mmCIF file with all atom_site columns, C-alpha atoms in Angstrom:
data_model
loop_
_atom_site.group_PDB
_atom_site.id
_atom_site.type_symbol
_atom_site.label_atom_id
_atom_site.label_alt_id
_atom_site.label_comp_id
_atom_site.label_asym_id
_atom_site.label_entity_id
_atom_site.label_seq_id
_atom_site.pdbx_PDB_ins_code
_atom_site.Cartn_x
_atom_site.Cartn_y
_atom_site.Cartn_z
_atom_site.occupancy
_atom_site.B_iso_or_equiv
_atom_site.pdbx_formal_charge
_atom_site.auth_seq_id
_atom_site.auth_comp_id
_atom_site.auth_asym_id
_atom_site.auth_atom_id
_atom_site.pdbx_PDB_model_num
ATOM 1   C CA . MET A 1 1   ? -50.180 -21.151 86.982 1.00 0.00 ? 1   MET A CA 1
ATOM 2   C CA . LEU A 1 2   ? -46.856 -20.673 85.193 1.00 0.00 ? 2   LEU A CA 1
ATOM 3   C CA . SER A 1 3   ? -43.770 -21.239 87.278 1.00 0.00 ? 3   SER A CA 1
ATOM 4   C CA . PRO A 1 4   ? -41.174 -18.470 87.726 1.00 0.00 ? 4   PRO A CA 1
ATOM 5   C CA . VAL A 1 5   ? -38.893 -20.375 85.349 1.00 0.00 ? 5   VAL A CA 1
ATOM 6   C CA . PHE A 1 6   ? -41.351 -19.711 82.488 1.00 0.00 ? 6   PHE A CA 1
ATOM 7   C CA . LEU A 1 7   ? -42.074 -16.115 83.507 1.00 0.00 ? 7   LEU A CA 1
ATOM 8   C CA . LEU A 1 8   ? -38.467 -14.971 83.040 1.00 0.00 ? 8   LEU A CA 1
ATOM 9   C CA . PRO A 1 9   ? -38.332 -15.578 79.246 1.00 0.00 ? 9   PRO A CA 1
ATOM 10  C CA . LEU A 1 10  ? -41.742 -13.948 78.806 1.00 0.00 ? 10  LEU A CA 1
ATOM 11  C CA . PHE A 1 11  ? -40.557 -10.855 80.698 1.00 0.00 ? 11  PHE A CA 1
ATOM 12  C CA . ALA A 1 12  ? -37.435 -10.654 78.566 1.00 0.00 ? 12  ALA A CA 1
ATOM 13  C CA . LEU A 1 13  ? -39.493 -10.882 75.373 1.00 0.00 ? 13  LEU A CA 1
ATOM 14  C CA . GLY A 1 14  ? -41.832 -8.171  76.600 1.00 0.00 ? 14  GLY A CA 1
ATOM 15  C CA . ALA A 1 15  ? -38.884 -5.777  76.964 1.00 0.00 ? 15  ALA A CA 1
ATOM 16  C CA . CYS A 1 16  ? -37.940 -6.368  73.290 1.00 0.00 ? 16  CYS A CA 1
ATOM 17  C CA . ASP A 1 17  ? -41.374 -5.941  71.713 1.00 0.00 ? 17  ASP A CA 1
ATOM 18  C CA . GLY A 1 18  ? -40.488 -2.531  70.265 1.00 0.00 ? 18  GLY A CA 1
ATOM 19  C CA . SER A 1 19  ? -42.750 -0.570  72.590 1.00 0.00 ? 19  SER A CA 1
ATOM 20  C CA . LYS A 1 20  ? -39.862 1.128   74.401 1.00 0.00 ? 20  LYS A CA 1
ATOM 21  C CA . PRO A 1 21  ? -36.146 1.305   73.525 1.00 0.00 ? 21  PRO A CA 1
ATOM 22  C CA . LEU A 1 22  ? -33.858 -0.525  75.906 1.00 0.00 ? 22  LEU A CA 1
ATOM 23  C CA . ILE A 1 23  ? -31.022 2.002   75.346 1.00 0.00 ? 23  ILE A CA 1
ATOM 24  C CA . LYS A 1 24  ? -31.700 5.717   75.004 1.00 0.00 ? 24  LYS A CA 1
ATOM 25  C CA . ARG A 1 25  ? -29.444 7.084   72.301 1.00 0.00 ? 25  ARG A CA 1
ATOM 26  C CA . GLU A 1 26  ? -28.444 10.737  72.449 1.00 0.00 ? 26  GLU A CA 1
ATOM 27  C CA . PRO A 1 27  ? -28.521 12.556  69.095 1.00 0.00 ? 27  PRO A CA 1
ATOM 28  C CA . LYS A 1 28  ? -25.079 12.903  67.559 1.00 0.00 ? 28  LYS A CA 1
ATOM 29  C CA . GLU A 1 29  ? -23.518 16.341  67.457 1.00 0.00 ? 29  GLU A CA 1
ATOM 30  C CA . PRO A 1 30  ? -22.988 17.528  63.867 1.00 0.00 ? 30  PRO A CA 1
ATOM 31  C CA . VAL A 1 31  ? -19.391 17.505  62.637 1.00 0.00 ? 31  VAL A CA 1
ATOM 32  C CA . PHE A 1 32  ? -18.136 20.515  60.678 1.00 0.00 ? 32  PHE A CA 1
ATOM 33  C CA . PRO A 1 33  ? -14.919 20.957  58.684 1.00 0.00 ? 33  PRO A CA 1
ATOM 34  C CA . ALA A 1 34  ? -12.117 22.921  60.294 1.00 0.00 ? 34  ALA A CA 1
ATOM 35  C CA . ALA A 1 35  ? -11.035 26.193  58.741 1.00 0.00 ? 35  ALA A CA 1
ATOM 36  C CA . ASP A 1 36  ? -8.306  25.435  56.195 1.00 0.00 ? 36  ASP A CA 1
ATOM 37  C CA . ARG A 1 37  ? -6.411  28.614  57.022 1.00 0.00 ? 37  ARG A CA 1
ATOM 38  C CA . PRO A 1 38  ? -4.960  30.305  60.105 1.00 0.00 ? 38  PRO A CA 1
ATOM 39  C CA . VAL A 1 39  ? -7.349  31.757  62.693 1.00 0.00 ? 39  VAL A CA 1
ATOM 40  C CA . ALA A 1 40  ? -6.299  35.063  64.213 1.00 0.00 ? 40  ALA A CA 1
ATOM 41  C CA . SER A 1 41  ? -6.133  35.394  67.982 1.00 0.00 ? 41  SER A CA 1
ATOM 42  C CA . ILE A 1 42  ? -8.326  37.874  69.853 1.00 0.00 ? 42  ILE A CA 1
ATOM 43  C CA . VAL A 1 43  ? -5.956  40.687  70.731 1.00 0.00 ? 43  VAL A CA 1
ATOM 44  C CA . SER A 1 44  ? -8.213  43.518  71.858 1.00 0.00 ? 44  SER A CA 1
ATOM 45  C CA . SER A 1 45  ? -11.838 44.512  72.346 1.00 0.00 ? 45  SER A CA 1
ATOM 46  C CA . ARG A 1 46  ? -11.025 47.829  70.646 1.00 0.00 ? 46  ARG A CA 1
ATOM 47  C CA . TRP A 1 47  ? -10.159 48.153  66.971 1.00 0.00 ? 47  TRP A CA 1
ATOM 48  C CA . SER A 1 48  ? -9.441  51.904  67.221 1.00 0.00 ? 48  SER A CA 1
ATOM 49  C CA . ASN A 1 49  ? -10.507 54.772  69.466 1.00 0.00 ? 49  ASN A CA 1
ATOM 50  C CA . GLU A 1 50  ? -14.043 56.031  68.956 1.00 0.00 ? 50  GLU A CA 1
ATOM 51  C CA . GLU A 1 51  ? -13.148 59.676  68.369 1.00 0.00 ? 51  GLU A CA 1
ATOM 52  C CA . ALA A 1 52  ? -10.870 58.781  65.460 1.00 0.00 ? 52  ALA A CA 1
ATOM 53  C CA . ARG A 1 53  ? -13.504 56.475  64.004 1.00 0.00 ? 53  ARG A CA 1
ATOM 54  C CA . ASP A 1 54  ? -16.202 59.141  64.256 1.00 0.00 ? 54  ASP A CA 1
ATOM 55  C CA . ARG A 1 55  ? -13.983 61.687  62.493 1.00 0.00 ? 55  ARG A CA 1
ATOM 56  C CA . LEU A 1 56  ? -14.066 59.322  59.512 1.00 0.00 ? 56  LEU A CA 1
ATOM 57  C CA . ASN A 1 57  ? -17.818 58.761  59.970 1.00 0.00 ? 57  ASN A CA 1
ATOM 58  C CA . GLU A 1 58  ? -17.062 55.043  60.069 1.00 0.00 ? 58  GLU A CA 1
ATOM 59  C CA . ALA A 1 59  ? -20.266 53.854  61.729 1.00 0.00 ? 59  ALA A CA 1
ATOM 60  C CA . GLY A 1 60  ? -22.418 56.225  59.688 1.00 0.00 ? 60  GLY A CA 1
ATOM 61  C CA . GLU A 1 61  ? -20.999 54.999  56.384 1.00 0.00 ? 61  GLU A CA 1
ATOM 62  C CA . VAL A 1 62  ? -21.270 51.337  57.364 1.00 0.00 ? 62  VAL A CA 1
ATOM 63  C CA . MET A 1 63  ? -24.867 51.723  58.575 1.00 0.00 ? 63  MET A CA 1
ATOM 64  C CA . ASN A 1 64  ? -25.793 53.627  55.421 1.00 0.00 ? 64  ASN A CA 1
ATOM 65  C CA . LYS A 1 65  ? -24.236 50.988  53.174 1.00 0.00 ? 65  LYS A CA 1
ATOM 66  C CA . ALA A 1 66  ? -25.909 48.199  55.169 1.00 0.00 ? 66  ALA A CA 1
ATOM 67  C CA . ALA A 1 67  ? -29.252 50.070  54.921 1.00 0.00 ? 67  ALA A CA 1
ATOM 68  C CA . ILE A 1 68  ? -29.806 49.954  58.682 1.00 0.00 ? 68  ILE A CA 1
ATOM 69  C CA . SER A 1 69  ? -32.870 52.050  59.503 1.00 0.00 ? 69  SER A CA 1
ATOM 70  C CA . LYS A 1 70  ? -35.434 52.829  62.183 1.00 0.00 ? 70  LYS A CA 1
ATOM 71  C CA . GLY A 1 71  ? -37.397 49.914  63.551 1.00 0.00 ? 71  GLY A CA 1
ATOM 72  C CA . MET A 1 72  ? -34.888 47.250  62.543 1.00 0.00 ? 72  MET A CA 1
ATOM 73  C CA . THR A 1 73  ? -33.600 44.481  64.797 1.00 0.00 ? 73  THR A CA 1
ATOM 74  C CA . VAL A 1 74  ? -29.820 44.208  64.540 1.00 0.00 ? 74  VAL A CA 1
ATOM 75  C CA . ALA A 1 75  ? -27.204 41.929  66.095 1.00 0.00 ? 75  ALA A CA 1
ATOM 76  C CA . ASP A 1 76  ? -23.701 43.242  66.786 1.00 0.00 ? 76  ASP A CA 1
ATOM 77  C CA . ILE A 1 77  ? -21.468 40.145  66.974 1.00 0.00 ? 77  ILE A CA 1
ATOM 78  C CA . GLY A 1 78  ? -18.093 40.682  68.630 1.00 0.00 ? 78  GLY A CA 1
ATOM 79  C CA . ALA A 1 79  ? -19.411 43.965  69.961 1.00 0.00 ? 79  ALA A CA 1
ATOM 80  C CA . GLY A 1 80  ? -16.350 44.703  72.107 1.00 0.00 ? 80  GLY A CA 1
ATOM 81  C CA . GLU A 1 81  ? -16.645 48.053  73.851 1.00 0.00 ? 81  GLU A CA 1
ATOM 82  C CA . GLY A 1 82  ? -19.803 48.865  71.908 1.00 0.00 ? 82  GLY A CA 1
ATOM 83  C CA . TYR A 1 83  ? -18.752 51.380  69.276 1.00 0.00 ? 83  TYR A CA 1
ATOM 84  C CA . TYR A 1 84  ? -21.328 50.079  66.787 1.00 0.00 ? 84  TYR A CA 1
ATOM 85  C CA . THR A 1 85  ? -23.829 49.002  69.438 1.00 0.00 ? 85  THR A CA 1
ATOM 86  C CA . ILE A 1 86  ? -24.273 52.542  70.740 1.00 0.00 ? 86  ILE A CA 1
ATOM 87  C CA . ARG A 1 87  ? -24.577 54.111  67.312 1.00 0.00 ? 87  ARG A CA 1
ATOM 88  C CA . MET A 1 88  ? -26.910 51.451  65.924 1.00 0.00 ? 88  MET A CA 1
ATOM 89  C CA . ALA A 1 89  ? -29.162 51.892  68.967 1.00 0.00 ? 89  ALA A CA 1
ATOM 90  C CA . ALA A 1 90  ? -29.610 55.535  67.973 1.00 0.00 ? 90  ALA A CA 1
ATOM 91  C CA . ARG A 1 91  ? -30.161 54.608  64.317 1.00 0.00 ? 91  ARG A CA 1
ATOM 92  C CA . VAL A 1 92  ? -32.876 51.953  64.868 1.00 0.00 ? 92  VAL A CA 1
ATOM 93  C CA . GLY A 1 93  ? -34.636 54.097  67.483 1.00 0.00 ? 93  GLY A CA 1
ATOM 94  C CA . LYS A 1 94  ? -37.129 53.136  70.161 1.00 0.00 ? 94  LYS A CA 1
ATOM 95  C CA . GLU A 1 95  ? -39.031 50.913  67.749 1.00 0.00 ? 95  GLU A CA 1
ATOM 96  C CA . GLY A 1 96  ? -35.912 48.888  66.944 1.00 0.00 ? 96  GLY A CA 1
ATOM 97  C CA . ARG A 1 97  ? -33.669 46.550  68.914 1.00 0.00 ? 97  ARG A CA 1
ATOM 98  C CA . VAL A 1 98  ? -29.934 45.891  69.115 1.00 0.00 ? 98  VAL A CA 1
ATOM 99  C CA . LEU A 1 99  ? -28.496 42.675  70.524 1.00 0.00 ? 99  LEU A CA 1
ATOM 100 C CA . ALA A 1 100 ? -24.818 43.103  71.393 1.00 0.00 ? 100 ALA A CA 1
ATOM 101 C CA . GLU A 1 101 ? -22.793 39.952  71.866 1.00 0.00 ? 101 GLU A CA 1
ATOM 102 C CA . ASP A 1 102 ? -19.247 39.032  72.797 1.00 0.00 ? 102 ASP A CA 1
ATOM 103 C CA . ILE A 1 103 ? -17.603 35.736  73.765 1.00 0.00 ? 103 ILE A CA 1
ATOM 104 C CA . VAL A 1 104 ? -15.355 37.268  76.454 1.00 0.00 ? 104 VAL A CA 1
ATOM 105 C CA . ALA A 1 105 ? -17.292 37.537  79.714 1.00 0.00 ? 105 ALA A CA 1
ATOM 106 C CA . SER A 1 106 ? -15.372 40.543  81.047 1.00 0.00 ? 106 SER A CA 1
ATOM 107 C CA . VAL A 1 107 ? -15.915 42.441  77.779 1.00 0.00 ? 107 VAL A CA 1
ATOM 108 C CA . ARG A 1 108 ? -19.611 41.572  77.843 1.00 0.00 ? 108 ARG A CA 1
ATOM 109 C CA . ASP A 1 109 ? -19.873 42.836  81.419 1.00 0.00 ? 109 ASP A CA 1
ATOM 110 C CA . THR A 1 110 ? -18.106 46.113  80.616 1.00 0.00 ? 110 THR A CA 1
ATOM 111 C CA . LEU A 1 111 ? -20.421 46.695  77.666 1.00 0.00 ? 111 LEU A CA 1
ATOM 112 C CA . ALA A 1 112 ? -23.486 45.882  79.785 1.00 0.00 ? 112 ALA A CA 1
ATOM 113 C CA . GLU A 1 113 ? -22.367 48.534  82.267 1.00 0.00 ? 113 GLU A CA 1
ATOM 114 C CA . ARG A 1 114 ? -22.012 51.074  79.467 1.00 0.00 ? 114 ARG A CA 1
ATOM 115 C CA . VAL A 1 115 ? -25.462 50.253  78.101 1.00 0.00 ? 115 VAL A CA 1
ATOM 116 C CA . ALA A 1 116 ? -26.965 50.693  81.569 1.00 0.00 ? 116 ALA A CA 1
ATOM 117 C CA . ARG A 1 117 ? -25.024 53.911  82.170 1.00 0.00 ? 117 ARG A CA 1
ATOM 118 C CA . GLU A 1 118 ? -26.232 55.405  78.883 1.00 0.00 ? 118 GLU A CA 1
ATOM 119 C CA . ASP A 1 119 ? -29.780 54.136  79.559 1.00 0.00 ? 119 ASP A CA 1
ATOM 120 C CA . LEU A 1 120 ? -30.164 52.357  76.231 1.00 0.00 ? 120 LEU A CA 1
ATOM 121 C CA . ALA A 1 121 ? -33.497 50.633  76.692 1.00 0.00 ? 121 ALA A CA 1
ATOM 122 C CA . ASN A 1 122 ? -33.460 49.150  73.180 1.00 0.00 ? 122 ASN A CA 1
ATOM 123 C CA . VAL A 1 123 ? -30.162 47.274  73.685 1.00 0.00 ? 123 VAL A CA 1
ATOM 124 C CA . SER A 1 124 ? -29.628 43.800  75.137 1.00 0.00 ? 124 SER A CA 1
ATOM 125 C CA . VAL A 1 125 ? -26.194 42.343  75.902 1.00 0.00 ? 125 VAL A CA 1
ATOM 126 C CA . LYS A 1 126 ? -25.400 38.632  75.983 1.00 0.00 ? 126 LYS A CA 1
ATOM 127 C CA . LEU A 1 127 ? -22.522 36.172  76.047 1.00 0.00 ? 127 LEU A CA 1
ATOM 128 C CA . GLY A 1 128 ? -22.075 34.039  72.944 1.00 0.00 ? 128 GLY A CA 1
ATOM 129 C CA . GLU A 1 129 ? -19.885 31.048  72.181 1.00 0.00 ? 129 GLU A CA 1
ATOM 130 C CA . ALA A 1 130 ? -16.945 30.804  69.804 1.00 0.00 ? 130 ALA A CA 1
ATOM 131 C CA . ASN A 1 131 ? -18.766 28.389  67.494 1.00 0.00 ? 131 ASN A CA 1
ATOM 132 C CA . ASP A 1 132 ? -22.363 29.499  68.077 1.00 0.00 ? 132 ASP A CA 1
ATOM 133 C CA . PRO A 1 133 ? -23.798 33.025  68.345 1.00 0.00 ? 133 PRO A CA 1
ATOM 134 C CA . LYS A 1 134 ? -26.895 31.545  70.051 1.00 0.00 ? 134 LYS A CA 1
ATOM 135 C CA . LEU A 1 135 ? -29.261 34.048  68.459 1.00 0.00 ? 135 LEU A CA 1
ATOM 136 C CA . PRO A 1 136 ? -33.063 33.676  68.522 1.00 0.00 ? 136 PRO A CA 1
ATOM 137 C CA . GLU A 1 137 ? -34.560 32.343  65.305 1.00 0.00 ? 137 GLU A CA 1
ATOM 138 C CA . ALA A 1 138 ? -36.056 34.515  62.555 1.00 0.00 ? 138 ALA A CA 1
ATOM 139 C CA . SER A 1 139 ? -35.286 37.690  64.496 1.00 0.00 ? 139 SER A CA 1
ATOM 140 C CA . PHE A 1 140 ? -32.732 39.873  62.714 1.00 0.00 ? 140 PHE A CA 1
ATOM 141 C CA . ASP A 1 141 ? -32.817 42.254  59.773 1.00 0.00 ? 141 ASP A CA 1
ATOM 142 C CA . ARG A 1 142 ? -29.042 42.653  59.947 1.00 0.00 ? 142 ARG A CA 1
ATOM 143 C CA . VAL A 1 143 ? -26.229 40.759  61.674 1.00 0.00 ? 143 VAL A CA 1
ATOM 144 C CA . LEU A 1 144 ? -23.072 42.860  61.852 1.00 0.00 ? 144 LEU A CA 1
ATOM 145 C CA . MET A 1 145 ? -19.529 41.472  62.235 1.00 0.00 ? 145 MET A CA 1
ATOM 146 C CA . VAL A 1 146 ? -16.851 44.179  62.246 1.00 0.00 ? 146 VAL A CA 1
ATOM 147 C CA . HIS A 1 147 ? -13.154 43.250  62.203 1.00 0.00 ? 147 HIS A CA 1
ATOM 148 C CA . MET A 1 148 ? -13.782 39.934  63.933 1.00 0.00 ? 148 MET A CA 1
ATOM 149 C CA . TYR A 1 149 ? -14.589 37.331  61.269 1.00 0.00 ? 149 TYR A CA 1
ATOM 150 C CA . HIS A 1 150 ? -10.937 36.259  61.033 1.00 0.00 ? 150 HIS A CA 1
ATOM 151 C CA . GLU A 1 151 ? -11.049 35.440  64.786 1.00 0.00 ? 151 GLU A CA 1
ATOM 152 C CA . ILE A 1 152 ? -13.861 32.865  64.485 1.00 0.00 ? 152 ILE A CA 1
ATOM 153 C CA . GLU A 1 153 ? -12.299 29.483  65.239 1.00 0.00 ? 153 GLU A CA 1
ATOM 154 C CA . GLN A 1 154 ? -15.016 27.401  63.537 1.00 0.00 ? 154 GLN A CA 1
ATOM 155 C CA . PRO A 1 155 ? -16.373 29.632  60.744 1.00 0.00 ? 155 PRO A CA 1
ATOM 156 C CA . TYR A 1 156 ? -18.478 26.925  59.036 1.00 0.00 ? 156 TYR A CA 1
ATOM 157 C CA . GLU A 1 157 ? -20.220 25.870  62.229 1.00 0.00 ? 157 GLU A CA 1
ATOM 158 C CA . PHE A 1 158 ? -20.635 29.499  63.288 1.00 0.00 ? 158 PHE A CA 1
ATOM 159 C CA . LEU A 1 159 ? -22.236 30.525  59.986 1.00 0.00 ? 159 LEU A CA 1
ATOM 160 C CA . TRP A 1 160 ? -24.389 27.373  59.931 1.00 0.00 ? 160 TRP A CA 1
ATOM 161 C CA . ARG A 1 161 ? -25.772 28.094  63.395 1.00 0.00 ? 161 ARG A CA 1
ATOM 162 C CA . LEU A 1 162 ? -26.210 31.780  62.538 1.00 0.00 ? 162 LEU A CA 1
ATOM 163 C CA . ARG A 1 163 ? -28.483 31.169  59.518 1.00 0.00 ? 163 ARG A CA 1
ATOM 164 C CA . PRO A 1 164 ? -31.759 30.481  61.367 1.00 0.00 ? 164 PRO A CA 1
ATOM 165 C CA . SER A 1 165 ? -31.534 33.823  63.193 1.00 0.00 ? 165 SER A CA 1
ATOM 166 C CA . LEU A 1 166 ? -32.041 35.835  60.006 1.00 0.00 ? 166 LEU A CA 1
ATOM 167 C CA . LYS A 1 167 ? -35.411 37.090  58.866 1.00 0.00 ? 167 LYS A CA 1
ATOM 168 C CA . PRO A 1 168 ? -36.340 36.059  55.285 1.00 0.00 ? 168 PRO A CA 1
ATOM 169 C CA . ASP A 1 169 ? -34.847 39.291  53.907 1.00 0.00 ? 169 ASP A CA 1
ATOM 170 C CA . GLY A 1 170 ? -32.111 39.582  56.546 1.00 0.00 ? 170 GLY A CA 1
ATOM 171 C CA . LEU A 1 171 ? -28.463 40.209  55.692 1.00 0.00 ? 171 LEU A CA 1
ATOM 172 C CA . VAL A 1 172 ? -25.126 39.394  57.293 1.00 0.00 ? 172 VAL A CA 1
ATOM 173 C CA . VAL A 1 173 ? -22.782 42.395  57.085 1.00 0.00 ? 173 VAL A CA 1
ATOM 174 C CA . VAL A 1 174 ? -19.027 41.793  57.346 1.00 0.00 ? 174 VAL A CA 1
ATOM 175 C CA . VAL A 1 175 ? -16.440 44.541  57.651 1.00 0.00 ? 175 VAL A CA 1
ATOM 176 C CA . ASP A 1 176 ? -12.842 43.371  57.433 1.00 0.00 ? 176 ASP A CA 1
ATOM 177 C CA . ALA A 1 177 ? -9.443  44.173  55.983 1.00 0.00 ? 177 ALA A CA 1
ATOM 178 C CA . ASN A 1 178 ? -8.160  42.695  52.749 1.00 0.00 ? 178 ASN A CA 1
ATOM 179 C CA . ARG A 1 179 ? -5.199  40.812  54.149 1.00 0.00 ? 179 ARG A CA 1
ATOM 180 C CA . ARG A 1 180 ? -4.330  37.328  55.392 1.00 0.00 ? 180 ARG A CA 1
ATOM 181 C CA . THR A 1 181 ? -6.305  35.935  58.314 1.00 0.00 ? 181 THR A CA 1
ATOM 182 C CA . GLN A 1 182 ? -3.164  35.587  60.454 1.00 0.00 ? 182 GLN A CA 1
ATOM 183 C CA . ASP A 1 183 ? -2.660  39.322  59.897 1.00 0.00 ? 183 ASP A CA 1
ATOM 184 C CA . HIS A 1 184 ? -6.160  40.115  61.181 1.00 0.00 ? 184 HIS A CA 1
ATOM 185 C CA . GLY A 1 185 ? -8.008  40.337  57.920 1.00 0.00 ? 185 GLY A CA 1
ATOM 186 C CA . THR A 1 186 ? -9.892  38.128  55.462 1.00 0.00 ? 186 THR A CA 1
ATOM 187 C CA . PRO A 1 187 ? -9.240  38.085  51.702 1.00 0.00 ? 187 PRO A CA 1
ATOM 188 C CA . PRO A 1 188 ? -12.579 38.848  49.986 1.00 0.00 ? 188 PRO A CA 1
ATOM 189 C CA . ALA A 1 189 ? -12.395 35.711  47.819 1.00 0.00 ? 189 ALA A CA 1
ATOM 190 C CA . LEU A 1 190 ? -11.941 33.531  50.907 1.00 0.00 ? 190 LEU A CA 1
ATOM 191 C CA . LEU A 1 191 ? -14.812 35.259  52.699 1.00 0.00 ? 191 LEU A CA 1
ATOM 192 C CA . LYS A 1 192 ? -17.121 34.703  49.716 1.00 0.00 ? 192 LYS A CA 1
ATOM 193 C CA . CYS A 1 193 ? -16.105 31.036  49.477 1.00 0.00 ? 193 CYS A CA 1
ATOM 194 C CA . GLU A 1 194 ? -16.632 30.294  53.179 1.00 0.00 ? 194 GLU A CA 1
ATOM 195 C CA . PHE A 1 195 ? -20.072 31.908  53.198 1.00 0.00 ? 195 PHE A CA 1
ATOM 196 C CA . ALA A 1 196 ? -21.040 30.099  49.987 1.00 0.00 ? 196 ALA A CA 1
ATOM 197 C CA . ALA A 1 197 ? -20.029 26.768  51.531 1.00 0.00 ? 197 ALA A CA 1
ATOM 198 C CA . VAL A 1 198 ? -22.794 27.236  54.125 1.00 0.00 ? 198 VAL A CA 1
ATOM 199 C CA . GLY A 1 199 ? -25.418 28.434  51.639 1.00 0.00 ? 199 GLY A CA 1
ATOM 200 C CA . TYR A 1 200 ? -25.038 32.206  51.605 1.00 0.00 ? 200 TYR A CA 1
ATOM 201 C CA . THR A 1 201 ? -25.026 34.331  48.466 1.00 0.00 ? 201 THR A CA 1
ATOM 202 C CA . GLN A 1 202 ? -22.940 37.487  48.341 1.00 0.00 ? 202 GLN A CA 1
ATOM 203 C CA . VAL A 1 203 ? -25.152 40.492  47.725 1.00 0.00 ? 203 VAL A CA 1
ATOM 204 C CA . ASP A 1 204 ? -22.573 43.264  47.629 1.00 0.00 ? 204 ASP A CA 1
ATOM 205 C CA . MET A 1 205 ? -18.874 43.999  48.169 1.00 0.00 ? 205 MET A CA 1
ATOM 206 C CA . ASP A 1 206 ? -17.571 47.547  48.508 1.00 0.00 ? 206 ASP A CA 1
ATOM 207 C CA . GLU A 1 207 ? -14.374 49.234  49.523 1.00 0.00 ? 207 GLU A CA 1
ATOM 208 C CA . MET A 1 208 ? -14.851 50.918  52.899 1.00 0.00 ? 208 MET A CA 1
ATOM 209 C CA . PRO A 1 209 ? -11.694 52.960  53.651 1.00 0.00 ? 209 PRO A CA 1
ATOM 210 C CA . SER A 1 210 ? -13.298 54.694  56.650 1.00 0.00 ? 210 SER A CA 1
ATOM 211 C CA . ALA A 1 211 ? -13.697 51.262  58.279 1.00 0.00 ? 211 ALA A CA 1
ATOM 212 C CA . GLY A 1 212 ? -10.220 50.080  57.388 1.00 0.00 ? 212 GLY A CA 1
ATOM 213 C CA . GLY A 1 213 ? -11.055 47.703  54.564 1.00 0.00 ? 213 GLY A CA 1
ATOM 214 C CA . TYR A 1 214 ? -14.191 46.526  52.815 1.00 0.00 ? 214 TYR A CA 1
ATOM 215 C CA . LEU A 1 215 ? -17.866 45.838  53.536 1.00 0.00 ? 215 LEU A CA 1
ATOM 216 C CA . ALA A 1 216 ? -19.550 42.682  52.249 1.00 0.00 ? 216 ALA A CA 1
ATOM 217 C CA . THR A 1 217 ? -23.186 41.627  52.607 1.00 0.00 ? 217 THR A CA 1
ATOM 218 C CA . PHE A 1 218 ? -24.604 38.114  52.371 1.00 0.00 ? 218 PHE A CA 1
ATOM 219 C CA . ARG A 1 219 ? -28.064 36.566  52.204 1.00 0.00 ? 219 ARG A CA 1
ATOM 220 C CA . ALA A 1 220 ? -28.951 32.985  53.151 1.00 0.00 ? 220 ALA A CA 1
ATOM 221 C CA . THR A 1 221 ? -30.339 31.227  50.079 1.00 0.00 ? 221 THR A CA 1
ATOM 222 C CA . GLY A 1 222 ? -31.767 27.759  49.566 1.00 0.00 ? 222 GLY A CA 1
ATOM 223 C CA . PRO A 1 223 ? -31.807 25.055  52.221 1.00 0.00 ? 223 PRO A CA 1
ATOM 224 C CA . ARG A 1 224 ? -29.168 25.020  54.929 1.00 0.00 ? 224 ARG A CA 1
ATOM 225 C CA . PRO A 1 225 ? -26.625 22.343  53.914 1.00 0.00 ? 225 PRO A CA 1
ATOM 226 C CA . LYS A 1 226 ? -25.987 19.313  56.073 1.00 0.00 ? 226 LYS A CA 1
ATOM 227 C CA . PRO A 1 227 ? -22.772 19.756  58.081 1.00 0.00 ? 227 PRO A CA 1
ATOM 228 C CA . GLU A 1 228 ? -21.152 16.699  56.485 1.00 0.00 ? 228 GLU A CA 1
ATOM 229 C CA . ALA A 1 229 ? -21.726 18.193  53.023 1.00 0.00 ? 229 ALA A CA 1
ATOM 230 C CA . ILE A 1 230 ? -19.782 21.387  53.796 1.00 0.00 ? 230 ILE A CA 1
ATOM 231 C CA . ARG A 1 231 ? -16.303 21.563  52.242 1.00 0.00 ? 231 ARG A CA 1
ATOM 232 C CA . ALA A 1 232 ? -13.593 23.835  53.585 1.00 0.00 ? 232 ALA A CA 1
ATOM 233 C CA . CYS A 1 233 ? -12.233 26.561  51.306 1.00 0.00 ? 233 CYS A CA 1
ATOM 234 C CA . ARG A 1 234 ? -8.593  27.097  50.521 1.00 0.00 ? 234 ARG A CA 1
ATOM 235 C CA . LEU A 1 235 ? -7.028  30.004  48.677 1.00 0.00 ? 235 LEU A CA 1
ATOM 236 C CA . LYS A 1 236 ? -4.225  28.956  46.339 1.00 0.00 ? 236 LYS A CA 1
#
């Protein structure tokens, strides 16, 4: 029989035989570049009153240009009080779905009450995060971001985490104003560069006066880049 003195080294060797790690290492969180430009603060859940926007047929023109149709599944990111959510719910119909998301809990709750009050069975409301929309994978024909892109604190991480939610032919639709980000807009060249840095190709860019600026559409192309390979854009 081996004495306890000899058993101790054997036990120690058994713990190092590669069958089970001694220290469990948590996977590292990916590191993304910071936006190399000012980020606008969130000032209001309402861009303009709905009656004025409807007089210009804002939602109708945007949905037409984005080719949103019956049966589609659409995400409304930064949904606010639900101007687009309500109108897209009618456009996609009972066969379609709208996911409305906001990162402010009180705004989300107010919108959820409106959806319930108007009995919109094809609309879901959820709380997102500033750097992650937390959307289900391979689910959306269109992801809409209206007058809110310039408020995203971590645009590269946000767009990177958004990519898997798109269907193969899905599009991201951005409506914004052509002015500096600190003035609550995004210059089109900067928008195109930031999307391209995360592997999106611009499909279209059109003036959209009824929506207070322009409408741009993007499609995810090629493999999603590794976070450490993403380079921040800067407009000279």
